[in-house]
Coordinates of C-alpha atoms in Angstrom, one line a residue:
X34 CA 1.8 -25.1 10.0
X35 CA -0.7 -22.3 10.0
X36 CA -1.4 -20.3 13.1
X37 CA -4.4 -21.6 15.1
X38 CA -5.8 -18.2 15.8
X39 CA -4.5 -14.9 14.3
X40 CA -6.5 -12.8 16.7
X41 CA -3.9 -11.9 19.4
X42 CA -5.1 -8.9 21.4
X43 CA -2.3 -6.8 22.9
X44 CA 0.4 -8.3 20.7
X45 CA 1.6 -4.8 19.7
X46 CA 2.4 -4.0 23.4
X47 CA 4.3 -7.1 24.2
X48 CA 8.1 -7.1 24.2
X49 CA 9.7 -8.8 21.2
X50 CA 10.6 -12.0 23.1
X51 CA 7.0 -12.4 24.3
X52 CA 5.7 -11.9 20.8
X53 CA 7.8 -14.8 19.7
X54 CA 6.6 -16.9 22.6
X55 CA 3.0 -16.2 21.5
X56 CA 3.7 -17.4 18.0
X57 CA 5.5 -20.4 19.3
X58 CA 2.6 -21.3 21.5
X59 CA 0.1 -20.9 18.6
X60 CA 2.0 -23.2 16.2
X61 CA 3.6 -21.3 13.3
X62 CA 7.3 -21.9 14.4
X63 CA 9.4 -22.8 17.5
X64 CA 11.4 -20.3 19.4
X65 CA 14.6 -21.9 18.0
X66 CA 13.3 -21.5 14.4
X67 CA 12.3 -17.9 15.0
X68 CA 15.9 -17.1 16.1
X69 CA 16.8 -17.5 12.4
X70 CA 15.5 -14.0 11.9
X71 CA 18.0 -12.5 14.4
X72 CA 20.5 -12.3 11.5
X73 CA 17.9 -11.3 8.9
X74 CA 17.2 -14.9 7.8
X75 CA 20.2 -14.8 5.5
X76 CA 23.9 -15.4 6.1
X77 CA 26.7 -13.7 4.3
X78 CA 27.9 -16.8 2.5
X79 CA 24.4 -17.4 1.0
X80 CA 24.1 -13.8 0.1
X81 CA 27.4 -14.1 -1.8
X82 CA 26.0 -16.9 -3.8
X83 CA 22.7 -15.1 -4.5
X84 CA 24.0 -11.9 -6.0
X85 CA 27.1 -10.5 -7.7
X86 CA 29.6 -8.3 -5.9
X87 CA 28.0 -9.0 -2.5
X88 CA 29.4 -7.1 0.4
X89 CA 26.9 -8.0 3.1
X90 CA 23.3 -8.4 4.0
X91 CA 20.8 -5.5 4.2
X92 CA 17.9 -6.3 6.5
X93 CA 14.4 -5.1 6.8
X94 CA 12.2 -5.4 9.9
X95 CA 10.0 -8.4 9.9
X96 CA 6.6 -8.2 11.6
X97 CA 3.4 -10.2 11.7
X98 CA 0.1 -9.0 10.2
X99 CA -2.6 -10.3 12.6
X100 CA -6.4 -10.9 12.5
X101 CA -6.4 -12.1 8.9
X102 CA -9.1 -14.6 8.0
X103 CA -9.3 -15.7 4.3
X104 CA -11.9 -18.1 3.1
X105 CA -12.6 -19.1 6.7
X106 CA -9.0 -19.9 7.7
X107 CA -6.8 -17.8 10.0
X108 CA -3.4 -16.5 9.0
X109 CA -0.7 -14.6 10.8
X110 CA 1.2 -13.0 7.9
X111 CA 4.9 -12.3 7.8
X112 CA 5.5 -8.8 6.5
X113 CA 9.0 -7.3 5.7
X114 CA 8.7 -3.5 5.5
X115 CA 10.7 -0.5 6.6
X116 CA 7.8 2.0 7.0
X117 CA 6.1 2.6 10.4
X118 CA 2.3 2.0 10.6
X119 CA 2.0 -0.4 7.6
X120 CA 1.7 -3.6 9.7
X121 CA -0.4 -2.0 12.5
X122 CA -2.8 -0.4 10.0
X123 CA -3.3 -3.6 8.0
X124 CA -3.8 -5.7 11.2
X125 CA -6.4 -3.2 12.5
X126 CA -8.3 -3.2 9.2
X127 CA -8.2 -7.0 9.1
X128 CA -9.8 -7.0 12.5
X129 CA -12.7 -5.0 11.1
X130 CA -13.1 -7.2 8.1
X131 CA -12.9 -10.3 10.4
X132 CA -16.0 -9.0 12.2
X133 CA -17.8 -8.9 8.9
X134 CA -16.9 -12.5 8.1
X135 CA -13.4 -12.2 6.9
X136 CA -12.0 -12.0 3.3
X137 CA -13.4 -14.3 0.7
X138 CA -11.9 -14.8 -2.7
X139 CA -10.9 -16.9 -5.7
X140 CA -7.7 -17.2 -7.7
X141 CA -7.4 -18.1 -11.4
X142 CA -5.4 -21.1 -12.4
X143 CA -1.7 -20.2 -12.2
X144 CA -1.2 -19.5 -15.9
X145 CA 1.6 -17.2 -17.0
X146 CA 2.5 -15.9 -20.5
X147 CA 5.7 -16.2 -22.4
X148 CA 6.2 -13.9 -25.4
X149 CA 8.1 -14.6 -28.6
X150 CA 8.6 -11.5 -30.8
X151 CA 8.8 -12.1 -34.5
X152 CA 10.2 -9.4 -36.7
X153 CA 10.3 -8.6 -40.4
X154 CA 7.3 -10.8 -41.0
X155 CA 6.4 -10.3 -44.7
X156 CA 2.7 -11.1 -44.3
X157 CA 1.3 -11.0 -40.8
X158 CA -2.1 -12.5 -41.6
X159 CA -0.5 -15.5 -43.3
X160 CA 2.0 -15.9 -40.4
X161 CA -0.9 -15.8 -37.9
X162 CA -2.8 -18.5 -39.8
X163 CA 0.2 -20.8 -40.2
X164 CA 1.1 -20.5 -36.5
X165 CA -2.5 -21.2 -35.3
X166 CA -2.7 -24.2 -37.8
X167 CA 0.3 -25.7 -36.0
X168 CA -0.9 -24.9 -32.5
X169 CA -1.1 -28.5 -31.3
X170 CA 2.4 -29.2 -32.5
X171 CA 3.8 -26.0 -30.9
X172 CA 2.1 -26.9 -27.6
X173 CA 3.6 -30.4 -27.7
X174 CA 7.1 -28.9 -28.4
X175 CA 6.7 -26.5 -25.5
X176 CA 5.8 -29.4 -23.1
X177 CA 8.8 -31.4 -24.3
X178 CA 10.9 -28.4 -23.1
X179 CA 9.4 -28.5 -19.5
X180 CA 8.8 -32.2 -18.8
X181 CA 9.0 -31.8 -15.0
X182 CA 6.3 -29.2 -15.0
X183 CA 4.1 -31.4 -17.1
X184 CA 4.7 -34.2 -14.6
X185 CA 3.4 -32.0 -11.8
X186 CA 0.2 -31.3 -13.7
X187 CA 1.2 -28.0 -15.4
X188 CA 2.4 -27.2 -18.9
X189 CA 1.6 -25.2 -22.0
X190 CA -2.2 -24.7 -22.4
X191 CA -2.8 -22.2 -25.2
X192 CA -1.2 -20.3 -28.1
X193 CA -2.3 -16.8 -29.0
X194 CA -1.0 -14.6 -31.9
X195 CA -1.0 -10.9 -31.6
X196 CA -0.3 -8.3 -34.3
X197 CA 0.6 -5.0 -32.6
X198 CA 0.3 -2.9 -35.8
X199 CA -3.3 -4.1 -36.2
X200 CA -4.3 -4.0 -32.5
X201 CA -2.3 -1.1 -31.1
X202 CA -0.8 0.8 -34.0
X203 CA 2.6 -0.7 -33.5
X204 CA 5.5 -1.3 -35.9
X205 CA 4.6 -3.1 -39.1
X206 CA 5.9 -6.6 -39.7
X207 CA 5.9 -7.5 -36.0
X208 CA 4.0 -10.6 -34.7
X209 CA 3.9 -11.6 -31.1
X210 CA 3.2 -15.1 -30.0
X211 CA 1.9 -15.7 -26.5
X212 CA 2.3 -19.1 -25.0
X213 CA 0.1 -19.5 -21.9
X214 CA 1.7 -22.0 -19.4
X215 CA 0.2 -23.4 -16.2
X216 CA 3.1 -23.1 -13.6
X217 CA 1.4 -24.8 -10.7
X218 CA 3.0 -23.6 -7.5
X219 CA 5.9 -21.9 -9.1
X220 CA 6.0 -18.2 -10.0
X221 CA 7.3 -19.4 -13.4
X222 CA 9.7 -16.7 -14.8
X223 CA 12.6 -19.0 -15.6
X224 CA 10.3 -21.7 -16.9
X225 CA 8.6 -19.3 -19.3
X226 CA 11.8 -17.8 -20.5
X227 CA 13.1 -21.3 -21.3
X228 CA 10.0 -22.1 -23.3
X229 CA 10.1 -18.8 -25.2
X230 CA 13.7 -19.4 -26.2
X231 CA 13.0 -23.1 -27.1
X232 CA 10.1 -22.2 -29.4
X233 CA 11.6 -19.1 -31.1
X234 CA 13.2 -20.8 -34.1
X235 CA 10.2 -22.8 -35.0
X236 CA 7.9 -19.8 -34.8
X237 CA 10.3 -17.8 -36.9
X238 CA 10.2 -20.4 -39.6
X239 CA 6.4 -20.5 -39.6
X240 CA 6.2 -16.7 -39.8
X241 CA 8.8 -16.2 -42.5
X242 CA 10.4 -13.6 -40.2
X243 CA 13.1 -13.7 -37.6
X244 CA 13.0 -14.1 -33.8
X245 CA 13.3 -11.1 -31.6
X246 CA 12.8 -10.9 -27.8
X247 CA 11.9 -14.1 -26.0
X248 CA 10.7 -13.6 -22.4
X249 CA 7.8 -13.7 -20.1
X250 CA 5.4 -10.8 -19.6
X251 CA 4.8 -9.5 -16.0
X252 CA 1.3 -8.5 -17.1
X253 CA 0.0 -11.8 -15.8
X254 CA -3.7 -11.1 -16.5
X255 CA -4.6 -14.8 -16.7
X256 CA -3.4 -15.2 -13.1
X257 CA -5.8 -12.9 -11.3
X258 CA -7.1 -12.9 -7.7
X259 CA -10.6 -11.6 -6.8
X260 CA -11.3 -10.7 -3.1
X261 CA -14.3 -9.4 -1.3
X262 CA -14.8 -7.9 2.2
X263 CA -17.6 -6.5 4.3
X264 CA -17.2 -4.2 7.3
X265 CA -20.0 -3.4 9.7
X266 CA -20.3 0.4 9.6
X267 CA -20.1 0.8 13.4
X268 CA -16.5 -0.5 13.4
X269 CA -15.4 2.3 11.2
X270 CA -16.2 5.0 13.7
X271 CA -13.5 7.3 15.1
X272 CA -13.5 9.7 18.0
X273 CA -15.0 12.4 15.8
X274 CA -16.9 10.5 13.0
X275 CA -19.7 8.1 13.3
X276 CA -19.5 4.7 11.5
X277 CA -22.1 5.4 8.8
X278 CA -20.5 8.7 8.0
X279 CA -17.0 7.1 7.8
X280 CA -18.4 4.4 5.5
X281 CA -19.8 7.0 3.1
X282 CA -16.6 8.9 3.2
X283 CA -14.5 5.8 2.3
X284 CA -16.9 5.1 -0.6
X285 CA -16.4 8.7 -1.7
X286 CA -12.6 8.3 -1.6
X287 CA -12.9 5.2 -3.7
X288 CA -15.0 7.0 -6.3
X289 CA -12.4 9.8 -6.4
X290 CA -9.7 7.1 -7.3
X291 CA -11.9 5.8 -10.0
X292 CA -12.4 9.3 -11.5
X293 CA -8.8 10.6 -11.2
X294 CA -5.6 8.7 -12.2
X295 CA -3.5 10.9 -10.0
X296 CA -5.5 9.8 -7.0
X297 CA -5.6 6.2 -8.3
X298 CA -1.8 6.0 -8.3
X299 CA -1.7 6.7 -4.5
X300 CA -4.8 4.5 -3.9
X301 CA -2.9 1.6 -5.5
X302 CA 0.3 2.4 -3.7
X303 CA -1.7 1.9 -0.5
X304 CA -2.6 -1.6 -1.7
X305 CA 1.0 -2.3 -2.6
X306 CA 2.2 -1.3 0.9
X307 CA 0.7 -4.5 2.2
X308 CA 1.2 -6.6 -1.0
X309 CA 5.0 -5.9 -1.3
X310 CA 5.6 -6.5 2.4
X311 CA 4.3 -10.1 2.1
X312 CA 5.8 -10.7 -1.3
X313 CA 9.3 -9.8 0.0
X314 CA 8.9 -11.8 3.2
X315 CA 7.9 -14.9 1.3
X316 CA 10.8 -14.7 -1.1
X317 CA 8.8 -13.7 -4.2
X318 CA 9.5 -11.1 -6.9
X319 CA 8.0 -7.8 -5.6
X320 CA 9.2 -6.0 -8.7
X321 CA 7.3 -8.3 -11.0
X322 CA 4.2 -8.1 -8.9
X323 CA 4.4 -4.3 -8.9
X324 CA 4.8 -4.1 -12.6
X325 CA 1.9 -6.5 -13.3
X326 CA -0.4 -4.6 -10.9
X327 CA 0.2 -1.2 -12.4
X328 CA 0.0 -2.5 -16.0
X329 CA -3.3 -4.2 -15.2
X330 CA -4.6 -1.0 -13.7
X331 CA -4.1 0.7 -17.0
X332 CA -5.4 -1.9 -19.4
X333 CA -8.7 0.0 -19.9
X334 CA -6.7 2.8 -21.5
X335 CA -6.7 4.9 -18.3
X336 CA -5.0 4.1 -15.0
X337 CA -7.6 3.0 -12.5
X338 CA -7.8 1.7 -8.9
X339 CA -7.3 -2.0 -8.3
X340 CA -9.9 -2.0 -5.5
X341 CA -13.3 -0.3 -5.0
X342 CA -15.4 0.3 -1.9
X343 CA -19.1 1.1 -1.6
X344 CA -21.9 1.1 1.0
X345 CA -24.2 -1.9 0.6
X346 CA -27.9 -2.0 1.1
X347 CA -27.4 -3.3 4.6
X348 CA -25.3 -0.2 5.5
X349 CA -22.1 -2.2 5.7
X350 CA -19.0 -1.1 3.8
X351 CA -18.3 -3.5 0.9
X352 CA -15.1 -3.9 -1.0
X353 CA -13.5 -5.9 -3.8
X354 CA -10.1 -6.2 -5.2
X355 CA -9.0 -7.6 -8.6
X356 CA -5.4 -7.8 -9.6
X357 CA -2.7 -10.1 -11.0
X358 CA -0.7 -12.0 -8.4
X359 CA 2.2 -14.1 -9.8
X360 CA 3.8 -15.7 -6.8
X361 CA 5.1 -19.1 -5.9
X362 CA 5.6 -21.4 -3.0
X363 CA 8.4 -23.4 -4.7
X364 CA 11.6 -22.6 -6.6
X365 CA 13.4 -19.3 -7.0
X366 CA 14.7 -17.6 -3.9
X367 CA 13.1 -20.2 -1.7
X368 CA 15.7 -22.6 -2.7
X369 CA 18.5 -20.6 -1.0
X370 CA 16.9 -18.1 1.4
X371 CA 16.2 -19.8 4.8
X372 CA 14.3 -16.8 6.1
X373 CA 11.9 -16.8 3.2
X374 CA 11.3 -20.6 3.6
X375 CA 10.5 -20.1 7.3
X376 CA 8.2 -17.2 6.6
X377 CA 6.2 -19.3 4.1
X378 CA 6.0 -22.2 6.6
X379 CA 4.8 -19.8 9.3
X380 CA 2.1 -18.6 7.0
X381 CA 1.1 -22.2 6.5
X382 CA 0.4 -22.2 2.8
X383 CA 1.6 -24.7 0.2
X384 CA -0.5 -23.7 -2.9
X385 CA 0.5 -20.6 -4.8
X386 CA -3.1 -19.7 -5.3
X387 CA -3.6 -19.6 -1.5
X388 CA -0.6 -17.5 -1.0
X389 CA -1.8 -15.1 -3.7
X390 CA -5.2 -14.7 -1.9
X391 CA -3.5 -14.0 1.4
X392 CA -1.3 -11.4 -0.1
X393 CA -4.3 -9.8 -1.8
X394 CA -6.1 -9.7 1.5
X395 CA -3.2 -7.9 3.2
X396 CA -3.2 -5.4 0.3
X397 CA -6.9 -4.8 0.6
X398 CA -6.6 -4.3 4.4
X399 CA -3.8 -1.8 3.9
X400 CA -6.0 0.1 1.4
X401 CA -9.0 0.1 3.7
X402 CA -6.9 1.5 6.6
X403 CA -5.5 4.3 4.4
X404 CA -8.9 5.3 3.1
X405 CA -10.4 5.3 6.5
X406 CA -7.6 7.5 7.8
X407 CA -7.8 9.9 4.8
X408 CA -11.6 10.1 5.0
X409 CA -11.8 10.8 8.7
X410 CA -8.9 12.1 10.8
X411 CA -6.3 12.5 8.1
X412 CA -3.4 10.4 7.1
X413 CA -0.7 11.9 9.4
X414 CA -2.2 11.3 12.8
X415 CA -1.8 7.5 13.0
X416 CA 1.2 7.3 10.7
X417 CA 3.2 10.0 12.5
X418 CA 2.5 8.5 15.9
X419 CA 4.1 5.2 14.7
X420 CA 6.9 7.2 13.1
X421 CA 7.7 9.0 16.3
X422 CA 7.7 5.7 18.2
X423 CA 10.1 4.2 15.6
X424 CA 12.5 7.1 15.7
X425 CA 12.4 8.3 19.3
X426 CA 15.1 5.9 20.6
X427 CA 17.4 5.6 17.6
X428 CA 20.9 5.2 19.1
X429 CA 23.6 7.7 18.3
X430 CA 26.2 6.2 16.0
X431 CA 29.9 6.8 16.8
X432 CA 31.7 9.4 14.7
X433 CA 33.5 7.9 11.7
X434 CA 37.3 8.1 11.6
X435 CA 39.0 11.1 10.0
X436 CA 38.8 11.4 6.3
X437 CA 41.9 11.0 4.2
X438 CA 42.3 14.7 4.1
X439 CA 42.4 14.8 7.9
X440 CA 39.1 16.5 8.3
X441 CA 36.9 15.0 11.0
X442 CA 33.2 14.7 10.3
X443 CA 32.7 16.7 13.5
X444 CA 34.0 19.7 11.7
X445 CA 31.6 19.4 8.8
X446 CA 28.4 21.4 8.7
X447 CA 25.3 19.4 9.6
X448 CA 23.4 17.9 6.7
X449 CA 19.9 19.2 6.5
X450 CA 17.2 18.4 3.9
X451 CA 16.5 21.0 1.3
X452 CA 13.8 23.5 2.1
X453 CA 10.4 22.2 1.2
X454 CA 11.2 18.5 1.7
X455 CA 7.9 16.8 2.6
X456 CA 7.4 14.8 5.7
X457 CA 7.0 11.1 4.8
X458 CA 3.4 9.8 5.1
X459 CA 3.8 6.6 3.1
X460 CA 2.8 4.1 5.7
X461 CA -0.9 4.5 5.4
X462 CA -1.3 6.1 2.0

């Protein structure tokens, strides 16, 4: 059940118990359900089944991104992140976007790509022609391998043959077959790998070569999201900078990212601050999403920003974000991780495309917050205020027992960072 209203003024200042009560009152989950997060949403026995050599559960703080409105619907967004200021910054930027009508966007059909590498192909042009001539039969075979996905309306949609030596100057004799598969509400990794392995022998026969690697690609460029936002310039004002000046400065920072890959890397990192936090909270593969995002940013031949911002003819700040977003609302970790299931239910999404758009909106809000801070008061002011709050009351841990050599840790010299170690400012960058 989605939250009825994600605009909760003063939420930040409430004690934790009162925040939970606010959420319970607004519908996402009951107090009893929220208590699941007291232990991190995951028990030791389940952790032991999920990974090898388990020794415990490592928790991250879970907070709620507020004020989000995507395609006219409100969302309070679970975010799992260790860095101070990420959630506060995204929520504040979402409030600004909300005043301009909220985020609006579209998601591609959930099509992912399986790759089958063919090696030692004697004639790549003939292999390409033979494979494409058998396209219908290959697609039928792929769908026989995944009957349950076909029953749910998904399945293999297209075959593409790539010759790296011709297209990219790669190794001669290699042919790569892409099988594009509609995964519906699943992320699709296991599904795609199964198809790739099931088709490999037939494709090798058709090519006259031998099968090499058989696995999905995380460059899911057929599963893109496109989001737009508008912010009234007056809302961007700070104590020292007027709204119109701030809007122009943000647009200038966006142009800097487009001109310089070094800046674009940190620009995109700011997007991923928000994206990863939601991907982790909802039990999805943040490493795959990261890999796809950065690969997509470089497909033009030069690394570029995933979002851009400019000042519109009405004086408002305009923004857009385009990036791959391969996430699911069924399968994978969700089958075993109770905390991830609850987080998704609190978010109130069932379709993977809706989840993808909400995640993209959080990334876009994080990016806006970072650019506004950088272009006006500087990144450290807001971030370090949150950092000080987070670290001001850290409890002192008891001393560990004596080491086997009999030397107590109290007799060791204090550990200090090397000279020149930078202060962290990742939360808003």
